[in-house]
PDB file of C-alpha atoms in Angstrom:
ATOM      1  CA  GLN O  17     108.885  91.238  79.246  1.00 92.00           C
ATOM      2  CA  VAL O  18     111.936  89.380  79.198  1.00 96.00           C
ATOM      3  CA  GLN O  19     113.145  87.879  76.091  1.00 97.00           C
ATOM      4  CA  LEU O  20     115.676  85.624  75.389  1.00 98.00           C
ATOM      5  CA  GLN O  21     116.984  84.908  71.804  1.00 98.00           C
ATOM      6  CA  GLU O  22     119.977  81.950  70.546  1.00 98.00           C
ATOM      7  CA  SER O  23     122.274  82.873  68.131  1.00 98.00           C
ATOM      8  CA  GLY O  24     124.946  80.747  66.797  1.00 97.00           C
ATOM      9  CA  PRO O  25     125.929  78.537  63.907  1.00 97.00           C
ATOM     10  CA  GLY O  26     122.685  75.421  63.050  1.00 96.00           C
ATOM     11  CA  LEU O  27     125.580  73.110  61.605  1.00 98.00           C
ATOM     12  CA  VAL O  28     128.609  71.581  63.256  1.00 98.00           C
ATOM     13  CA  LYS O  29     131.059  69.042  62.136  1.00 98.00           C
ATOM     14  CA  PRO O  30     131.823  65.942  64.308  1.00 97.00           C
ATOM     15  CA  SER O  31     134.483  66.317  66.750  1.00 97.00           C
ATOM     16  CA  GLU O  32     133.794  70.400  66.637  1.00 98.00           C
ATOM     17  CA  THR O  33     133.144  73.362  69.148  1.00 98.00           C
ATOM     18  CA  LEU O  34     129.520  73.857  69.129  1.00 98.00           C
ATOM     19  CA  SER O  35     129.060  76.971  70.411  1.00 98.00           C
ATOM     20  CA  LEU O  36     126.057  79.146  70.924  1.00 98.00           C
ATOM     21  CA  THR O  37     124.529  82.749  72.674  1.00 98.00           C
ATOM     22  CA  CYS O  38     121.959  83.892  74.254  1.00 98.00           C
ATOM     23  CA  THR O  39     120.965  87.913  74.187  1.00 98.00           C
ATOM     24  CA  VAL O  40     118.656  88.668  76.942  1.00 97.00           C
ATOM     25  CA  SER O  41     116.171  91.895  76.746  1.00 96.00           C
ATOM     26  CA  GLY O  42     113.522  93.907  79.045  1.00 95.00           C
ATOM     27  CA  GLY O  43     115.151  92.340  81.751  1.00 93.00           C
ATOM     28  CA  SER O  44     118.075  92.131  83.885  1.00 93.00           C
ATOM     29  CA  ILE O  45     120.703  89.620  83.667  1.00 93.00           C
ATOM     30  CA  SER O  46     121.578  90.027  87.511  1.00 91.00           C
ATOM     31  CA  SER O  47     119.784  87.782  90.079  1.00 87.00           C
ATOM     32  CA  TYR O  48     119.094  84.895  87.876  1.00 95.00           C
ATOM     33  CA  TYR O  49     120.537  81.562  86.722  1.00 96.00           C
ATOM     34  CA  TRP O  50     121.130  81.568  82.912  1.00 98.00           C
ATOM     35  CA  THR O  51     120.788  77.728  81.477  1.00 98.00           C
ATOM     36  CA  TRP O  52     121.113  76.191  78.821  1.00 98.00           C
ATOM     37  CA  ILE O  53     119.102  73.087  78.086  1.00 98.00           C
ATOM     38  CA  ARG O  54     118.559  70.914  74.610  1.00 98.00           C
ATOM     39  CA  GLN O  55     116.241  68.470  73.194  1.00 98.00           C
ATOM     40  CA  PRO O  56     117.039  65.690  70.673  1.00 98.00           C
ATOM     41  CA  PRO O  57     114.293  65.853  67.455  1.00 97.00           C
ATOM     42  CA  GLY O  58     111.114  63.859  69.064  1.00 96.00           C
ATOM     43  CA  LYS O  59     112.554  63.518  72.754  1.00 97.00           C
ATOM     44  CA  GLY O  60     112.607  65.222  75.871  1.00 97.00           C
ATOM     45  CA  LEU O  61     114.831  67.732  77.440  1.00 98.00           C
ATOM     46  CA  GLU O  62     117.673  68.023  78.532  1.00 98.00           C
ATOM     47  CA  TRP O  63     119.315  70.119  81.404  1.00 98.00           C
ATOM     48  CA  ILE O  64     123.223  71.270  80.016  1.00 98.00           C
ATOM     49  CA  GLY O  65     123.666  74.096  83.224  1.00 98.00           C
ATOM     50  CA  TYR O  66     123.456  77.152  84.224  1.00 98.00           C
ATOM     51  CA  ILE O  67     125.718  80.306  84.816  1.00 97.00           C
ATOM     52  CA  TYR O  68     124.988  82.903  87.302  1.00 96.00           C
ATOM     53  CA  TYR O  69     125.442  86.071  86.540  1.00 94.00           C
ATOM     54  CA  THR O  70     128.678  86.274  88.646  1.00 94.00           C
ATOM     55  CA  GLY O  71     130.265  84.148  86.904  1.00 95.00           C
ATOM     56  CA  VAL O  72     129.478  80.355  89.214  1.00 97.00           C
ATOM     57  CA  THR O  73     128.620  77.824  87.186  1.00 97.00           C
ATOM     58  CA  ASN O  74     126.741  74.131  87.720  1.00 97.00           C
ATOM     59  CA  TYR O  75     127.310  71.873  84.522  1.00 98.00           C
ATOM     60  CA  ASN O  76     125.036  68.187  84.116  1.00 98.00           C
ATOM     61  CA  PRO O  77     127.636  65.946  84.994  1.00 97.00           C
ATOM     62  CA  SER O  78     126.926  64.102  81.863  1.00 97.00           C
ATOM     63  CA  LEU O  79     128.236  66.742  79.801  1.00 98.00           C
ATOM     64  CA  LYS O  80     130.511  68.428  82.267  1.00 97.00           C
ATOM     65  CA  SER O  81     133.617  67.196  80.682  1.00 97.00           C
ATOM     66  CA  ARG O  82     132.666  69.258  77.065  1.00 98.00           C
ATOM     67  CA  VAL O  83     130.761  72.001  78.269  1.00 98.00           C
ATOM     68  CA  THR O  84     131.996  75.762  79.102  1.00 98.00           C
ATOM     69  CA  MET O  85     129.879  78.136  79.873  1.00 98.00           C
ATOM     70  CA  SER O  86     129.986  82.471  79.923  1.00 97.00           C
ATOM     71  CA  VAL O  87     128.452  85.616  80.788  1.00 97.00           C
ATOM     72  CA  ASP O  88     128.736  88.884  79.399  1.00 96.00           C
ATOM     73  CA  THR O  89     126.633  91.329  81.780  1.00 94.00           C
ATOM     74  CA  SER O  90     127.556  94.093  79.815  1.00 94.00           C
ATOM     75  CA  LYS O  91     126.456  93.173  77.159  1.00 96.00           C
ATOM     76  CA  LYS O  92     123.768  90.992  78.769  1.00 96.00           C
ATOM     77  CA  GLN O  93     124.680  88.061  77.292  1.00 97.00           C
ATOM     78  CA  PHE O  94     125.355  84.619  78.070  1.00 98.00           C
ATOM     79  CA  SER O  95     127.238  81.784  76.179  1.00 98.00           C
ATOM     80  CA  LEU O  96     127.520  78.011  75.370  1.00 98.00           C
ATOM     81  CA  LYS O  97     130.342  76.006  74.178  1.00 98.00           C
ATOM     82  CA  LEU O  98     130.429  71.551  73.556  1.00 98.00           C
ATOM     83  CA  ASN O  99     133.530  70.172  72.165  1.00 97.00           C
ATOM     84  CA  SER O 100     133.845  67.103  70.603  1.00 98.00           C
ATOM     85  CA  VAL O 101     130.753  67.200  69.104  1.00 98.00           C
ATOM     86  CA  THR O 102     128.779  63.500  67.811  1.00 98.00           C
ATOM     87  CA  ALA O 103     126.104  63.440  66.185  1.00 98.00           C
ATOM     88  CA  ALA O 104     123.902  62.376  69.324  1.00 98.00           C
ATOM     89  CA  ASP O 105     124.909  66.056  70.492  1.00 98.00           C
ATOM     90  CA  THR O 106     121.975  67.089  67.437  1.00 98.00           C
ATOM     91  CA  ALA O 107     119.185  69.221  69.407  1.00 98.00           C
ATOM     92  CA  VAL O 108     117.302  71.970  69.556  1.00 98.00           C
ATOM     93  CA  TYR O 109     118.820  74.183  72.052  1.00 98.00           C
ATOM     94  CA  TYR O 110     117.121  76.421  74.594  1.00 98.00           C
ATOM     95  CA  CYS O 111     118.396  79.504  76.552  1.00 98.00           C
ATOM     96  CA  ALA O 112     116.044  79.807  79.762  1.00 98.00           C
ATOM     97  CA  ARG O 113     115.949  82.051  82.494  1.00 98.00           C
ATOM     98  CA  ALA O 114     116.131  79.979  86.453  1.00 96.00           C
ATOM     99  CA  GLN O 115     115.128  80.733  89.372  1.00 93.00           C
ATOM    100  CA  ILE O 116     116.843  79.870  92.461  1.00 91.00           C
ATOM    101  CA  THR O 117     114.152  76.677  92.982  1.00 91.00           C
ATOM    102  CA  GLY O 118     115.245  75.663  89.189  1.00 92.00           C
ATOM    103  CA  ASP O 119     111.231  77.086  87.424  1.00 96.00           C
ATOM    104  CA  LEU O 120     112.486  78.065  84.227  1.00 97.00           C
ATOM    105  CA  ASP O 121     110.197  81.289  83.426  1.00 96.00           C
ATOM    106  CA  PHE O 122     111.485  82.533  80.341  1.00 98.00           C
ATOM    107  CA  TRP O 123     112.476  80.856  77.226  1.00 98.00           C
ATOM    108  CA  GLY O 124     114.217  81.586  74.158  1.00 98.00           C
ATOM    109  CA  GLN O 125     112.255  79.801  71.050  1.00 98.00           C
ATOM    110  CA  GLY O 126     115.339  77.412  70.413  1.00 98.00           C
ATOM    111  CA  THR O 127     117.621  77.183  67.867  1.00 98.00           C
ATOM    112  CA  LEU O 128     118.279  73.182  66.303  1.00 98.00           C
ATOM    113  CA  VAL O 129     122.192  72.745  65.759  1.00 98.00           C
ATOM    114  CA  THR O 130     122.639  69.540  63.979  1.00 98.00           C
ATOM    115  CA  VAL O 131     126.303  67.878  63.998  1.00 98.00           C
ATOM    116  CA  SER O 132     127.147  66.509  60.419  1.00 97.00           C
ATOM    117  CA  SER O 133     130.270  66.533  57.752  1.00 95.00           C
TER     118      SER O 133
ATOM    119  CA  GLU D   7     120.054  62.000  90.083  1.00 95.00           C
ATOM    120  CA  ILE D   8     116.863  62.349  90.180  1.00 97.00           C
ATOM    121  CA  VAL D   9     114.772  60.049  88.422  1.00 98.00           C
ATOM    122  CA  LEU D  10     110.885  61.723  86.977  1.00 98.00           C
ATOM    123  CA  THR D  11     108.802  58.582  86.169  1.00 98.00           C
ATOM    124  CA  GLN D  12     105.674  60.543  84.120  1.00 98.00           C
ATOM    125  CA  SER D  13     102.598  58.109  83.426  1.00 96.00           C
ATOM    126  CA  PRO D  14     100.473  57.406  81.167  1.00 97.00           C
ATOM    127  CA  GLY D  15     102.709  58.845  78.288  1.00 97.00           C
ATOM    128  CA  THR D  16      99.693  59.225  76.403  1.00 98.00           C
ATOM    129  CA  LEU D  17      97.041  60.506  77.411  1.00 98.00           C
ATOM    130  CA  SER D  18      93.608  60.229  74.224  1.00 98.00           C
ATOM    131  CA  LEU D  19      91.070  62.152  75.650  1.00 97.00           C
ATOM    132  CA  SER D  20      87.934  64.892  74.417  1.00 97.00           C
ATOM    133  CA  PRO D  21      87.482  68.209  74.683  1.00 97.00           C
ATOM    134  CA  GLY D  22      85.390  69.253  78.834  1.00 97.00           C
ATOM    135  CA  GLU D  23      87.304  66.113  79.534  1.00 98.00           C
ATOM    136  CA  ARG D  24      89.409  66.357  83.564  1.00 98.00           C
ATOM    137  CA  ALA D  25      92.491  65.476  82.297  1.00 98.00           C
ATOM    138  CA  THR D  26      95.370  63.676  85.657  1.00 98.00           C
ATOM    139  CA  LEU D  27      98.794  63.535  85.278  1.00 98.00           C
ATOM    140  CA  SER D  28     101.478  61.979  87.723  1.00 98.00           C
ATOM    141  CA  CYS D  29     105.484  62.590  88.031  1.00 98.00           C
ATOM    142  CA  ARG D  30     106.905  59.850  90.218  1.00 98.00           C
ATOM    143  CA  ALA D  31     110.397  60.951  91.607  1.00 98.00           C
ATOM    144  CA  SER D  32     112.921  58.486  92.468  1.00 97.00           C
ATOM    145  CA  GLN D  33     113.887  60.302  95.381  1.00 97.00           C
ATOM    146  CA  SER D  34     111.332  62.812  98.165  1.00 96.00           C
ATOM    147  CA  VAL D  35     111.288  66.104  96.257  1.00 96.00           C
ATOM    148  CA  GLY D  36     111.269  69.309  97.891  1.00 90.00           C
ATOM    149  CA  SER D  37     108.015  70.819  96.835  1.00 87.00           C
ATOM    150  CA  SER D  38     109.439  73.566  96.417  1.00 89.00           C
ATOM    151  CA  TYR D  39     111.395  72.744  93.402  1.00 95.00           C
ATOM    152  CA  LEU D  40     108.804  70.414  91.508  1.00 96.00           C
ATOM    153  CA  THR D  41     107.554  72.224  88.934  1.00 97.00           C
ATOM    154  CA  TRP D  42     105.620  71.654  85.076  1.00 98.00           C
ATOM    155  CA  TYR D  43     105.602  73.242  81.767  1.00 98.00           C
ATOM    156  CA  GLN D  44     103.369  72.812  78.578  1.00 98.00           C
ATOM    157  CA  GLN D  45     105.460  72.261  75.161  1.00 98.00           C
ATOM    158  CA  LYS D  46     103.631  72.035  71.932  1.00 98.00           C
ATOM    159  CA  PRO D  47     105.060  71.353  69.091  1.00 96.00           C
ATOM    160  CA  GLY D  48     107.395  73.654  67.280  1.00 96.00           C
ATOM    161  CA  GLN D  49     107.762  76.145  70.291  1.00 98.00           C
ATOM    162  CA  ALA D  50     110.148  75.930  73.583  1.00 98.00           C
ATOM    163  CA  PRO D  51     108.787  74.661  76.960  1.00 98.00           C
ATOM    164  CA  ARG D  52     106.300  77.107  78.870  1.00 98.00           C
ATOM    165  CA  LEU D  53     106.244  77.492  82.922  1.00 98.00           C
ATOM    166  CA  LEU D  54     102.461  76.458  84.092  1.00 98.00           C
ATOM    167  CA  ILE D  55     103.474  75.474  87.928  1.00 98.00           C
ATOM    168  CA  PHE D  56     105.777  76.034  90.505  1.00 97.00           C
ATOM    169  CA  GLY D  57     106.491  75.227  93.544  1.00 96.00           C
ATOM    170  CA  ALA D  58     104.133  72.228  92.685  1.00 96.00           C
ATOM    171  CA  SER D  59     101.157  74.637  92.705  1.00 97.00           C
ATOM    172  CA  SER D  60     101.375  77.042  92.603  1.00 97.00           C
ATOM    173  CA  ARG D  61     100.016  78.578  88.923  1.00 98.00           C
ATOM    174  CA  ALA D  62     102.314  81.464  86.521  1.00 97.00           C
ATOM    175  CA  THR D  63     101.526  84.505  85.449  1.00 96.00           C
ATOM    176  CA  GLY D  64      98.921  83.952  82.679  1.00 96.00           C
ATOM    177  CA  ILE D  65      98.050  80.315  83.494  1.00 98.00           C
ATOM    178  CA  PRO D  66      94.143  79.447  84.123  1.00 97.00           C
ATOM    179  CA  ASP D  67      92.845  77.429  87.230  1.00 97.00           C
ATOM    180  CA  ARG D  68      91.687  75.056  84.721  1.00 98.00           C
ATOM    181  CA  PHE D  69      95.509  73.905  86.245  1.00 98.00           C
ATOM    182  CA  SER D  70      96.544  72.433  89.326  1.00 98.00           C
ATOM    183  CA  GLY D  71      99.134  71.098  91.057  1.00 98.00           C
ATOM    184  CA  SER D  72      99.921  69.151  93.840  1.00 97.00           C
ATOM    185  CA  GLY D  73     101.344  66.721  96.181  1.00 97.00           C
ATOM    186  CA  SER D  74     104.525  66.429  97.725  1.00 96.00           C
ATOM    187  CA  GLY D  75     107.465  64.031  98.312  1.00 95.00           C
ATOM    188  CA  THR D  76     107.882  61.396  95.573  1.00 97.00           C
ATOM    189  CA  ASP D  77     104.459  62.011  93.666  1.00 97.00           C
ATOM    190  CA  PHE D  78     103.225  64.731  92.438  1.00 98.00           C
ATOM    191  CA  THR D  79     100.097  65.273  90.308  1.00 98.00           C
ATOM    192  CA  LEU D  80      98.753  68.381  86.901  1.00 98.00           C
ATOM    193  CA  THR D  81      95.316  68.255  87.037  1.00 98.00           C
ATOM    194  CA  ILE D  82      93.632  69.905  83.783  1.00 98.00           C
ATOM    195  CA  SER D  83      90.447  70.378  85.640  1.00 97.00           C
ATOM    196  CA  ARG D  84      88.612  70.693  81.868  1.00 97.00           C
ATOM    197  CA  LEU D  85      90.417  70.463  78.793  1.00 98.00           C
ATOM    198  CA  GLU D  86      90.249  73.313  76.023  1.00 98.00           C
ATOM    199  CA  PRO D  87      91.606  73.122  72.760  1.00 97.00           C
ATOM    200  CA  GLU D  88      94.447  75.154  73.095  1.00 97.00           C
ATOM    201  CA  ASP D  89      95.924  71.976  76.284  1.00 98.00           C
ATOM    202  CA  PHE D  90      96.349  69.686  73.955  1.00 97.00           C
ATOM    203  CA  ALA D  91     100.274  69.489  74.263  1.00 98.00           C
ATOM    204  CA  VAL D  92     103.461  67.968  75.971  1.00 98.00           C
ATOM    205  CA  TYR D  93     103.748  68.326  79.559  1.00 98.00           C
ATOM    206  CA  TYR D  94     106.475  67.700  81.757  1.00 98.00           C
ATOM    207  CA  CYS D  95     107.263  67.617  85.329  1.00 98.00           C
ATOM    208  CA  GLN D  96     111.259  69.074  86.147  1.00 98.00           C
ATOM    209  CA  GLN D  97     112.582  68.954  89.369  1.00 97.00           C
ATOM    210  CA  TYR D  98     115.616  70.923  90.858  1.00 95.00           C
ATOM    211  CA  GLY D  99     115.480  69.344  94.571  1.00 92.00           C
ATOM    212  CA  SER D 100     118.606  68.154  94.367  1.00 93.00           C
ATOM    213  CA  SER D 101     121.174  68.734  90.921  1.00 91.00           C
ATOM    214  CA  PRO D 102     121.854  67.487  88.441  1.00 96.00           C
ATOM    215  CA  LEU D 103     118.297  69.461  87.156  1.00 96.00           C
ATOM    216  CA  THR D 104     115.894  66.974  86.120  1.00 98.00           C
ATOM    217  CA  PHE D 105     112.940  66.761  83.797  1.00 98.00           C
ATOM    218  CA  GLY D 106     110.405  63.731  83.263  1.00 98.00           C
ATOM    219  CA  GLY D 107     110.014  62.204  80.106  1.00 98.00           C
ATOM    220  CA  GLY D 108     106.644  63.983  79.191  1.00 98.00           C
ATOM    221  CA  THR D 109     103.032  63.348  78.929  1.00 98.00           C
ATOM    222  CA  LYS D 110     101.660  63.585  75.823  1.00 98.00           C
ATOM    223  CA  VAL D 111      97.691  64.764  75.781  1.00 98.00           C
ATOM    224  CA  GLU D 112      96.158  64.149  72.382  1.00 97.00           C
ATOM    225  CA  ILE D 113      92.417  64.525  70.954  1.00 95.00           C
ATOM    226  CA  LYS D 114      90.603  61.402  72.015  1.00 93.00           C
TER     227      LYS D 114
END
């Protein structure tokens, strides 16, 4: 069974960079689209983007100027960096595995990141 | 970007009743690219239906999906206590991937 686990700081100061890593276990990192989604408290889901195992990326245009994703296939990890954060970036951040059709079939448990001084 | 509008926002029903959830897209979405998720409080979303009508592994057959073009429906034939949750539709017919705002199915 594929499992994903997010890790990273739960508190980030305004204007700084949010950094999260997702570790994949129980399956291959090849041939899938490794995705980040976020959910502000009490609100809906927002797609941040994905990175293919080859390193090809696709970001949400609404966040593209601030997002960088990377992948380390040897460690079976992929990462998210979101710079210049504000309080509006406070959310539960999920990593997930996506099929080519966009179906998100495996999810991490999510990690709450709060932006506050 | 394709905007997905889910209705109703909240559905108040009793166990055993039928739930019908709607997802309307601002542009046509290929059926292969329409997905439904269930989310319970404090949990990550769970994949229910992919390709508009195919159940994911382990999903009971009381859940069914239908529709095409701009109108899609998730039906729960007889609500079980564990089905009370928020349901999201999602499309990836065109980038960016987008989600609907969700329908909360609550106990009446």
